PDB file of C-alpha atoms in Angstrom:
ATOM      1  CA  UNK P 261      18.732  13.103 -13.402  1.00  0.00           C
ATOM      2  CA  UNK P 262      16.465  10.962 -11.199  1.00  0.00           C
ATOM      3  CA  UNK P 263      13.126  11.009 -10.117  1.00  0.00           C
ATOM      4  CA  UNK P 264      13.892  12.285  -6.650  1.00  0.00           C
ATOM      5  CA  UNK P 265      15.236  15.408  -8.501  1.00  0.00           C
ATOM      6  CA  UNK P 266      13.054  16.041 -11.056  1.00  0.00           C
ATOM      7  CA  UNK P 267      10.960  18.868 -11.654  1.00  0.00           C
ATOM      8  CA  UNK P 268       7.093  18.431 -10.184  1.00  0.00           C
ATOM      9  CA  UNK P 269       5.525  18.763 -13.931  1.00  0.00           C
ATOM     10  CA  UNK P 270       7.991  16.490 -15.492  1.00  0.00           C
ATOM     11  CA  UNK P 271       7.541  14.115 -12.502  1.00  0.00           C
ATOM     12  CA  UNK P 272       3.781  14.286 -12.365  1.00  0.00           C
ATOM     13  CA  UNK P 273       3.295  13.647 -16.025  1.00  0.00           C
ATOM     14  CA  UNK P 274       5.625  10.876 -15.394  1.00  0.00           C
ATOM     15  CA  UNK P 275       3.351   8.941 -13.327  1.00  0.00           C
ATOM     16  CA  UNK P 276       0.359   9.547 -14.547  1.00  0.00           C
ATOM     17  CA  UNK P 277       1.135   7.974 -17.915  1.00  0.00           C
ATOM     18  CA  UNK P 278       2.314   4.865 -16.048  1.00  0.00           C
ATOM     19  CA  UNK P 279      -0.806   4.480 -14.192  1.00  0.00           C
ATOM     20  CA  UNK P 280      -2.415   4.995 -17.253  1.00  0.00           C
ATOM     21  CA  UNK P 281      -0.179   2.391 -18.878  1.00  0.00           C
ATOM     22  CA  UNK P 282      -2.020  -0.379 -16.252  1.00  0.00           C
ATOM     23  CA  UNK P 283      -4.339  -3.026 -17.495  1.00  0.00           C
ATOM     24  CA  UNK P 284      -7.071  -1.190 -14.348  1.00  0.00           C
ATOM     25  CA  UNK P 285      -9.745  -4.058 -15.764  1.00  0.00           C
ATOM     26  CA  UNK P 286      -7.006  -6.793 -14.711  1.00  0.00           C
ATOM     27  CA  UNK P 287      -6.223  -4.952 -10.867  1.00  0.00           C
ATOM     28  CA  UNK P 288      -9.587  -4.838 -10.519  1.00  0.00           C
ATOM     29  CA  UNK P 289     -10.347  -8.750 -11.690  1.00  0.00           C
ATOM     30  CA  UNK P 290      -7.747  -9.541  -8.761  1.00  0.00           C
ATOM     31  CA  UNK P 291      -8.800  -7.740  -6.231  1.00  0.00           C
ATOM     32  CA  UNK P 292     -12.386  -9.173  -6.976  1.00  0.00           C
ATOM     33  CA  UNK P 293     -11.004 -12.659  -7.186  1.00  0.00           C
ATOM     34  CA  UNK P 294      -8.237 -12.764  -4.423  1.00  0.00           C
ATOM     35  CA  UNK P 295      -8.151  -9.221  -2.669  1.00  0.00           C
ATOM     36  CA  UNK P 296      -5.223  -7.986  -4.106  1.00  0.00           C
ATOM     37  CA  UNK P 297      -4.125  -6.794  -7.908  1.00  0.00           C
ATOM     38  CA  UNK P 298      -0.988  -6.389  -9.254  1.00  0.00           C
ATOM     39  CA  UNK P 299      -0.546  -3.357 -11.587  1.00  0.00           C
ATOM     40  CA  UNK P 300       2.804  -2.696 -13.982  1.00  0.00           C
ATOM     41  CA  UNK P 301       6.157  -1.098 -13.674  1.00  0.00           C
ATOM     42  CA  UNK P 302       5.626   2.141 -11.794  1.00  0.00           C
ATOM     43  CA  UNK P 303       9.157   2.897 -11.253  1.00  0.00           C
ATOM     44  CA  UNK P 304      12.089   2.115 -12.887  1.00  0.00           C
ATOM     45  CA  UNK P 305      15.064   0.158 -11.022  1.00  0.00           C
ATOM     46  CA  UNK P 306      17.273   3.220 -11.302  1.00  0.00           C
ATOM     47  CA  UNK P 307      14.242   4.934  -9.129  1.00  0.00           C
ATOM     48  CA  UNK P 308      13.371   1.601  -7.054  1.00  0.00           C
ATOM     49  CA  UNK P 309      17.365   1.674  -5.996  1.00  0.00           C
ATOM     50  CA  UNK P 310      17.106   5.626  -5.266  1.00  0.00           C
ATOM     51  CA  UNK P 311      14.117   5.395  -2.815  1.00  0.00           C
ATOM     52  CA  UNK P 312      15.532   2.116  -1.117  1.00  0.00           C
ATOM     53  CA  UNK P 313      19.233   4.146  -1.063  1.00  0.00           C
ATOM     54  CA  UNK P 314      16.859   7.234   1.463  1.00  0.00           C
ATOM     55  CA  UNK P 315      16.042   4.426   4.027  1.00  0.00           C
ATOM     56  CA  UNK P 316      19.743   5.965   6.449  1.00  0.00           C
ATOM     57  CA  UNK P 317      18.768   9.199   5.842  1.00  0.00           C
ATOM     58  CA  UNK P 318      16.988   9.756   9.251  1.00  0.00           C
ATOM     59  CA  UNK P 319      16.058  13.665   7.865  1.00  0.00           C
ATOM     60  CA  UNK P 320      13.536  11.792   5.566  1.00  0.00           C
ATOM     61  CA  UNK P 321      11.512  10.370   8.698  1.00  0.00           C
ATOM     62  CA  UNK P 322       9.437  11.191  11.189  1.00  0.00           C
ATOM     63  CA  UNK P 323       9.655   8.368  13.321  1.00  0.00           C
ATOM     64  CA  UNK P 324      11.383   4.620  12.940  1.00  0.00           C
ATOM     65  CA  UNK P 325       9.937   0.945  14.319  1.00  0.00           C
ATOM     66  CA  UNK P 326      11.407  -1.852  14.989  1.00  0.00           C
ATOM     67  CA  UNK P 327       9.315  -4.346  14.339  1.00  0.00           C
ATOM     68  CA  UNK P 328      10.509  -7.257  16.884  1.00  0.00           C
ATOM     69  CA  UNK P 329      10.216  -5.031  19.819  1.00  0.00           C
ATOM     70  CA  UNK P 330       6.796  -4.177  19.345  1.00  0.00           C
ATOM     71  CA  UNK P 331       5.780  -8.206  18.298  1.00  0.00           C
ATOM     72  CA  UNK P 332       5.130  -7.376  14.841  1.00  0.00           C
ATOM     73  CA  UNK P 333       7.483  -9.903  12.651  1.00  0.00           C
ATOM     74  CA  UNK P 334      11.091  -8.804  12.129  1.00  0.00           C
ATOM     75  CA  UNK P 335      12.558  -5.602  10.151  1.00  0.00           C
ATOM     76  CA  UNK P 336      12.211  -2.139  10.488  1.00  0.00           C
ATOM     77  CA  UNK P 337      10.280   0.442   8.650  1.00  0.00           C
ATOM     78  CA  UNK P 338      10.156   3.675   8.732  1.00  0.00           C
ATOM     79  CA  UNK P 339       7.393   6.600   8.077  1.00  0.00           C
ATOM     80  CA  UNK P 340       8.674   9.224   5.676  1.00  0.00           C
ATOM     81  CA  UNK P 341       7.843  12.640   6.894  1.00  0.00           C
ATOM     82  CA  UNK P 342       6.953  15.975   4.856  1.00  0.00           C
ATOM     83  CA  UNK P 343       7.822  17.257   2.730  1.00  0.00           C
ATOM     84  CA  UNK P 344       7.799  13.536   0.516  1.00  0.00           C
ATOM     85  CA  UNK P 345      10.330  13.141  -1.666  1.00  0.00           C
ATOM     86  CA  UNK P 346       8.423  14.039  -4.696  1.00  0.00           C
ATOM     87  CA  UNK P 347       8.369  10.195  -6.177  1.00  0.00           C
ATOM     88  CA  UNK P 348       6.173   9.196  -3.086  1.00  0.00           C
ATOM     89  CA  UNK P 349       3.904  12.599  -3.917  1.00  0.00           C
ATOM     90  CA  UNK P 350       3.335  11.314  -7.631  1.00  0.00           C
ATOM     91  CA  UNK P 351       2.677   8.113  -7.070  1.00  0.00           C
ATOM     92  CA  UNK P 352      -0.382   8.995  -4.844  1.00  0.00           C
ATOM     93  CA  UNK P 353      -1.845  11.482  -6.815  1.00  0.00           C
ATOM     94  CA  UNK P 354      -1.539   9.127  -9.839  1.00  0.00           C
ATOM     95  CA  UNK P 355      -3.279   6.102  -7.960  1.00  0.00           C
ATOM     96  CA  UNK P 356      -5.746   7.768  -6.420  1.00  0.00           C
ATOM     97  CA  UNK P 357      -8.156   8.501  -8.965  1.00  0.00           C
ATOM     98  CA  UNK P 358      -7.622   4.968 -10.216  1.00  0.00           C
ATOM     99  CA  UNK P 359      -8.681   3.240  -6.865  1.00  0.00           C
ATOM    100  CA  UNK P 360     -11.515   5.659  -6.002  1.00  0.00           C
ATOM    101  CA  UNK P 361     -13.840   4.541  -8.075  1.00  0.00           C
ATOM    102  CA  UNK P 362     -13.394   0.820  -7.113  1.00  0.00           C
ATOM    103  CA  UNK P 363     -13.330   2.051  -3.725  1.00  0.00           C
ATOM    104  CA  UNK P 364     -16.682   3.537  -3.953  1.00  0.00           C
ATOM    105  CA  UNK P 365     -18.340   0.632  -6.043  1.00  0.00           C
ATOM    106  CA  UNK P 366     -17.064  -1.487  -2.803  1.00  0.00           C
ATOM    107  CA  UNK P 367     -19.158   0.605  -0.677  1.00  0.00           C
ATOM    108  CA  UNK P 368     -21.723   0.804  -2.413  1.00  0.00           C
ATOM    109  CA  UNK P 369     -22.134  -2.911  -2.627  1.00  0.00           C
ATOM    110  CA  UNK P 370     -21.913  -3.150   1.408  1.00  0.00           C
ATOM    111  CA  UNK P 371     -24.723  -0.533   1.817  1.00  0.00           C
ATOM    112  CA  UNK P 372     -21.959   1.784   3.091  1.00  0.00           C
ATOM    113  CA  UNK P 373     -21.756   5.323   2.607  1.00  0.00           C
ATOM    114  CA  UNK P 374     -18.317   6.587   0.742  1.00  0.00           C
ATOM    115  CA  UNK P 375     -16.782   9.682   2.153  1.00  0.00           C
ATOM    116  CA  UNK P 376     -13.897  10.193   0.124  1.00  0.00           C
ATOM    117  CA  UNK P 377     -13.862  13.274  -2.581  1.00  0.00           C
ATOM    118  CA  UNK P 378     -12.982  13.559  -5.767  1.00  0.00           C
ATOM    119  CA  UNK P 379      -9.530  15.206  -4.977  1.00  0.00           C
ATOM    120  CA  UNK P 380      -6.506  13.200  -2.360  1.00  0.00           C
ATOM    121  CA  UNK P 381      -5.336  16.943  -1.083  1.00  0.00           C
ATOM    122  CA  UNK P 382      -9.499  17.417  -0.107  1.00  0.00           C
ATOM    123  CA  UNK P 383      -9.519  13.510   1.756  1.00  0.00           C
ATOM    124  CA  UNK P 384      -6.472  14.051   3.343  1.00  0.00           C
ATOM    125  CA  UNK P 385      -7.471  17.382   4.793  1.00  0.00           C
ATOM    126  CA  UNK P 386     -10.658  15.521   6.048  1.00  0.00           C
ATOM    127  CA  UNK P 387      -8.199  12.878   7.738  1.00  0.00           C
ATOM    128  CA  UNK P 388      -6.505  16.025   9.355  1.00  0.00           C
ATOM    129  CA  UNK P 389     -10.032  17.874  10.502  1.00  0.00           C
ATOM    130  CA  UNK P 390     -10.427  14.470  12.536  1.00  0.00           C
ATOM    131  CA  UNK P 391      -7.202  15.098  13.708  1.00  0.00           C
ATOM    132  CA  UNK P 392      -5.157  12.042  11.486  1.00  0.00           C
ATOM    133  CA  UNK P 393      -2.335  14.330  10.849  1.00  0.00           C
ATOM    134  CA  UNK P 394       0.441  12.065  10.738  1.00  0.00           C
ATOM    135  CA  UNK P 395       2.168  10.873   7.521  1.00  0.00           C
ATOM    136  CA  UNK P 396       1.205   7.486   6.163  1.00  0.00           C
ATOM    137  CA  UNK P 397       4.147   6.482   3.270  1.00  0.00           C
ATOM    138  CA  UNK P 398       6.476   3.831   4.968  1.00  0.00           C
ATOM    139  CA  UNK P 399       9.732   2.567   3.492  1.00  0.00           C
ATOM    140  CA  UNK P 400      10.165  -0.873   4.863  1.00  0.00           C
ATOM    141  CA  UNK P 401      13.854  -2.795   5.404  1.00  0.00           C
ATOM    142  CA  UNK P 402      13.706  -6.295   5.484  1.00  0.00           C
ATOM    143  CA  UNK P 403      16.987  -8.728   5.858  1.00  0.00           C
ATOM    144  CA  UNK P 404      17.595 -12.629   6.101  1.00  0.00           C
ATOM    145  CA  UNK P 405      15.338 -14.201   8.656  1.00  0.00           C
ATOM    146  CA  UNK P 406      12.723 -10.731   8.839  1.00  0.00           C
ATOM    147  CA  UNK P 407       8.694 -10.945   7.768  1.00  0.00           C
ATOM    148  CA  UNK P 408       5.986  -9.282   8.813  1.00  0.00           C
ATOM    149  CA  UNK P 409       2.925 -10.129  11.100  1.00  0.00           C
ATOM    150  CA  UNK P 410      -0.391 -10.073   9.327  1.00  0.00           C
ATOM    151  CA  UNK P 411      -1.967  -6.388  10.234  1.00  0.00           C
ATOM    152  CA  UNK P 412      -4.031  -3.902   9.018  1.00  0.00           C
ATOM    153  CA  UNK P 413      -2.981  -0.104   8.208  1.00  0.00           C
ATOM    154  CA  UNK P 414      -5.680   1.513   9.483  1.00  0.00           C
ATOM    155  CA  UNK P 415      -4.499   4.530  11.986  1.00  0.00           C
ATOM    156  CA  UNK P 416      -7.984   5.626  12.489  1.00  0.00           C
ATOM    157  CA  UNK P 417     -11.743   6.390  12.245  1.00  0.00           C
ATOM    158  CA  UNK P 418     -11.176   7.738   8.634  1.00  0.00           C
ATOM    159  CA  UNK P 419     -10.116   5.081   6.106  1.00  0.00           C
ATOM    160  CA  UNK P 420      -9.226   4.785   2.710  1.00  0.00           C
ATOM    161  CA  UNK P 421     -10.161   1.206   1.549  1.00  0.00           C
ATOM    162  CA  UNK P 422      -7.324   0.072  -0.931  1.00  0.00           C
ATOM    163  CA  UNK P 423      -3.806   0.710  -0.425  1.00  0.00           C
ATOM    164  CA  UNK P 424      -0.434   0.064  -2.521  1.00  0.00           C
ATOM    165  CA  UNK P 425       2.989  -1.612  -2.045  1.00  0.00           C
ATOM    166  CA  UNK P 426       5.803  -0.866  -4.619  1.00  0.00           C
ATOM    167  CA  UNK P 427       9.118  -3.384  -4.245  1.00  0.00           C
ATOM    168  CA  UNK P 428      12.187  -1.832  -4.432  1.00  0.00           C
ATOM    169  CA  UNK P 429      14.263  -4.689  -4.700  1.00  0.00           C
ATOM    170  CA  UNK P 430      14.943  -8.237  -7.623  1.00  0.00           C
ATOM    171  CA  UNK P 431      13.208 -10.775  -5.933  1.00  0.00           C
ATOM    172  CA  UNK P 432      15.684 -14.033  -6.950  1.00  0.00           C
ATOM    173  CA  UNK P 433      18.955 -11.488  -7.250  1.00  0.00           C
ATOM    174  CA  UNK P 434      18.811  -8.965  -3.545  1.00  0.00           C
ATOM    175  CA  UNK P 435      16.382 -11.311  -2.104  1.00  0.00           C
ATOM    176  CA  UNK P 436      14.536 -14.685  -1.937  1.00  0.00           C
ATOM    177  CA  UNK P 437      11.611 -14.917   0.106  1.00  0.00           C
ATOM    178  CA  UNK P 438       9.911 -11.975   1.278  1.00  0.00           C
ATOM    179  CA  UNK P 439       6.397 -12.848  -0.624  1.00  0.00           C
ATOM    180  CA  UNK P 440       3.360 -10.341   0.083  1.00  0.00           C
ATOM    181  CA  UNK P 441       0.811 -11.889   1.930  1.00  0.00           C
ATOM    182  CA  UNK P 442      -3.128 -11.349   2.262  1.00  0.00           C
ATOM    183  CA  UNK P 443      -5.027 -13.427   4.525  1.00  0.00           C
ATOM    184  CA  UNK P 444      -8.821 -12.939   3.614  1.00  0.00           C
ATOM    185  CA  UNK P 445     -11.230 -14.543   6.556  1.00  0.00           C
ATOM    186  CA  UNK P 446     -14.465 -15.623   4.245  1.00  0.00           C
ATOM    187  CA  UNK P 447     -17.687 -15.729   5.356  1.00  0.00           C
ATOM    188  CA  UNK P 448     -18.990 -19.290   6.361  1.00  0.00           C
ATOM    189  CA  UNK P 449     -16.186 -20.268   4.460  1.00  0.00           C
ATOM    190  CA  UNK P 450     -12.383 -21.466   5.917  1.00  0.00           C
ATOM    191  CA  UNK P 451      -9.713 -18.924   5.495  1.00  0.00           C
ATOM    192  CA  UNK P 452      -7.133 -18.213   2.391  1.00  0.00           C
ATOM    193  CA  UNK P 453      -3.744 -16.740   1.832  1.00  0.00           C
ATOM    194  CA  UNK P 454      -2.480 -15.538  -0.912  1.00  0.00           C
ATOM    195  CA  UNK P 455       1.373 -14.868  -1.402  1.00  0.00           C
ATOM    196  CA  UNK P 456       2.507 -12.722  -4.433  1.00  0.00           C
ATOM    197  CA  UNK P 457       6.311 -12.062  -5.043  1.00  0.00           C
ATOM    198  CA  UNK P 458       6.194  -8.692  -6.986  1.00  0.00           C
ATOM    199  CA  UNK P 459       8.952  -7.677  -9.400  1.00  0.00           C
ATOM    200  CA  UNK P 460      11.256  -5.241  -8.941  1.00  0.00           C
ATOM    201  CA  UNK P 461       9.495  -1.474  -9.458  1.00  0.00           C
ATOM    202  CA  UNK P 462       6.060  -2.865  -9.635  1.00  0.00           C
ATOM    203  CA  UNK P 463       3.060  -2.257  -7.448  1.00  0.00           C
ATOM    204  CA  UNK P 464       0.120  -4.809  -5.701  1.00  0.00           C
ATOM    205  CA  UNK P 465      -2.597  -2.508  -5.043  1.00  0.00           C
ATOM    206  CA  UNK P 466      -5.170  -4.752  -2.198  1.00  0.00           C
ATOM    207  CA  UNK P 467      -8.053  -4.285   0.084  1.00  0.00           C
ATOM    208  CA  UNK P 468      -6.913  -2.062   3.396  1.00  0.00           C
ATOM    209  CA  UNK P 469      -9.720  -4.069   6.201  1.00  0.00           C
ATOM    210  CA  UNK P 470     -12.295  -5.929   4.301  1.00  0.00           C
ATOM    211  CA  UNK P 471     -13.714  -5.896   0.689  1.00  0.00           C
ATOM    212  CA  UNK P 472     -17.337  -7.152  -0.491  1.00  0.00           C
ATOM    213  CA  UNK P 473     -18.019 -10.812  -1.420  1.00  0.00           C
ATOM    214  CA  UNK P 474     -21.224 -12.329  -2.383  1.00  0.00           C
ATOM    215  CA  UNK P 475     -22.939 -14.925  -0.459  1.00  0.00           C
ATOM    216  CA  UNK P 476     -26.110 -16.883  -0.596  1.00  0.00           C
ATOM    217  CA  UNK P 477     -27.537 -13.616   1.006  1.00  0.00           C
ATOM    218  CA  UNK P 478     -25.902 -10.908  -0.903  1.00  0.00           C
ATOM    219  CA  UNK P 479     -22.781  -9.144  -0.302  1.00  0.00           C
ATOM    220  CA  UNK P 480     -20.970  -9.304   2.997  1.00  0.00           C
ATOM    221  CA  UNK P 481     -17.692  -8.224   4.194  1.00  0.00           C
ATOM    222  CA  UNK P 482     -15.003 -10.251   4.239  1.00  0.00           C
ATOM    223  CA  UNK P 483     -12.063  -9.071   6.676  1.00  0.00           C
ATOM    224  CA  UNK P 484      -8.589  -8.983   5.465  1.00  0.00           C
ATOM    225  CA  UNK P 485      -5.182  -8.849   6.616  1.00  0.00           C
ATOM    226  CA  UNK P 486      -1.465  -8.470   5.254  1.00  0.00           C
ATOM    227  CA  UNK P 487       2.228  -9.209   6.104  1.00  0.00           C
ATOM    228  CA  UNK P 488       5.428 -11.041   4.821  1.00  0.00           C
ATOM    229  CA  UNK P 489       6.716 -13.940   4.624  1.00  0.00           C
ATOM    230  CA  UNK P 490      10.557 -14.796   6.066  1.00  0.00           C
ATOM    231  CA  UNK P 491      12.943 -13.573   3.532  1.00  0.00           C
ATOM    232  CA  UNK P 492      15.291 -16.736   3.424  1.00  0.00           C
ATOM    233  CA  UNK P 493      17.753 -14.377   1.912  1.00  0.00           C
ATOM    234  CA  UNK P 494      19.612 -11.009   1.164  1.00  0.00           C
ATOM    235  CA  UNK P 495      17.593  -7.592   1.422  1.00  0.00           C
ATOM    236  CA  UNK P 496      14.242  -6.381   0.762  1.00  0.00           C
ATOM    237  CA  UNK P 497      12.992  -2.737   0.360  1.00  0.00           C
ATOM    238  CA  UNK P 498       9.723  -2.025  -0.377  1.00  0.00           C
ATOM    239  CA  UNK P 499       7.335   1.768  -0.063  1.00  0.00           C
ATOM    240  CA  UNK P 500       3.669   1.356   1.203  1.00  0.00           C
ATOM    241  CA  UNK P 501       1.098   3.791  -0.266  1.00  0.00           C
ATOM    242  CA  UNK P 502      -1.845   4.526   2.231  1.00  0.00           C
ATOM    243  CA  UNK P 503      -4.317   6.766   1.096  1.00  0.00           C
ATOM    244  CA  UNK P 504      -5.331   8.243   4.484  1.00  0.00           C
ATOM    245  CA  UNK P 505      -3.104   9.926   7.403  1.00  0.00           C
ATOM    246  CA  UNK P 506      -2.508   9.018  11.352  1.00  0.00           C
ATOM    247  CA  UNK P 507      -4.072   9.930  14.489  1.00  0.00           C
TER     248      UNK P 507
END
């Protein structure tokens, strides 16, 4: 049986010991270094191939873009709609916990006051009393030649500050290419990038708009941005986690 069919219990319990089972000291370490951390396995390829296998399935999604026509790189992805299959559920209510508190040490760094409860369900209905009611999870197709432009997923006024990308596919075996991108702009300080090529089934958790970095003057905010690089090669899947809903 796979994940997409199993029960909720079995399926939550599932995920929550493989969030568990991440080194959280070493995610955070990166994403104070660079921006972006990578965590473990959090699916297994049988589950990685199941999600990338929903991506024709257009009952899944609420709506489809193609990236060229709107100038954002080249691909398509497309936003799941509800109900989730229950693999994209889990995951969120696993990583959520796990981010919040970083999230709310970043804030509290940048004087800024953190709105975001203890509970996802309780944020997200916040995001939908502002009137964010659209879904958020994307499953992205890339193919020879695609990438994506550097962006930020941000939807509107209520924001979650960390975010998650899972790839579905063997970097060296369905694709080459196709590295994850952050582009940090550093205060008083020239710009860096920062490609990661992430294994098969395994996340890179990384700063939504801007994270804190410390200056001569104390902390400041230091604007970020993410896309991919060309994939020279094959396919790419890949299932973006954000933590707060559309206007």
């Amino acid at each position: 049986m796979t994940l997409l069919a199993a029960t909720p219990k079995t399926a939550g319990a599932s995920f929550l010991a493989r969030a568990d089972a991440t080194d959280w000291d070493a995610v955070r370490a990166g994403l104070e270094e660079y921006g972006c951390g990578s965590t473990g396995p959090l699916l297994t390829p049988d589950e990685a191939r199941d999600i990338a296998a929903l991506y024709d399935d257009d009952s899944r999604f609420r709506s489809t873009v193609n990236m060229a026509r709107h100038r954002f790189g080249e691909g398509e992805y497309r936003y799941f709609a509800e109900p989730f299959p229950r693999v994209v559920t889990e995951l969120k209510r696993a990583l959520y916990p796990r981010l919040l508190p970083i999230a709310r040490d970043w804030w509290a760094r940048l004087g800024r006051q953190a709105p975001w409860p203890d509970s996802l369900e309780d944020w997200l209905a916040m995001c939908h009393a502002a009137g964010q009611v659209k879904s958020t999870p994307i499953l992205l197709k890339y193919g020879a030649g695609d990438w994506n432009a550097l962006h930020r997923d941000l939807y509107g006024d209520l924001v979650f500050p960390l975010q998650a990308v899972i790839n579905l596919s063997r970097p060296g075996a369905d694709h080459t290419g196709g590295e994850f991108i952050l582009y940090e702009q550093r205060p008083r300080a020239q710009s860096r990038a920062t490609a990661t090529l992430i294994a098969q089934g395994h996340g890179l958790v990384f700063a939504t708009r801007d994270r804190p970095v410390r200056t001569s003057r104390g902390w400041s905010a230091a604007p970020l941005r993410h896309g991919v690089s060309a994939v020279r090669s094959g396919q790419r899947f890949s299932l973006a986690l954000v933590f707060h809903d559309a206007a």
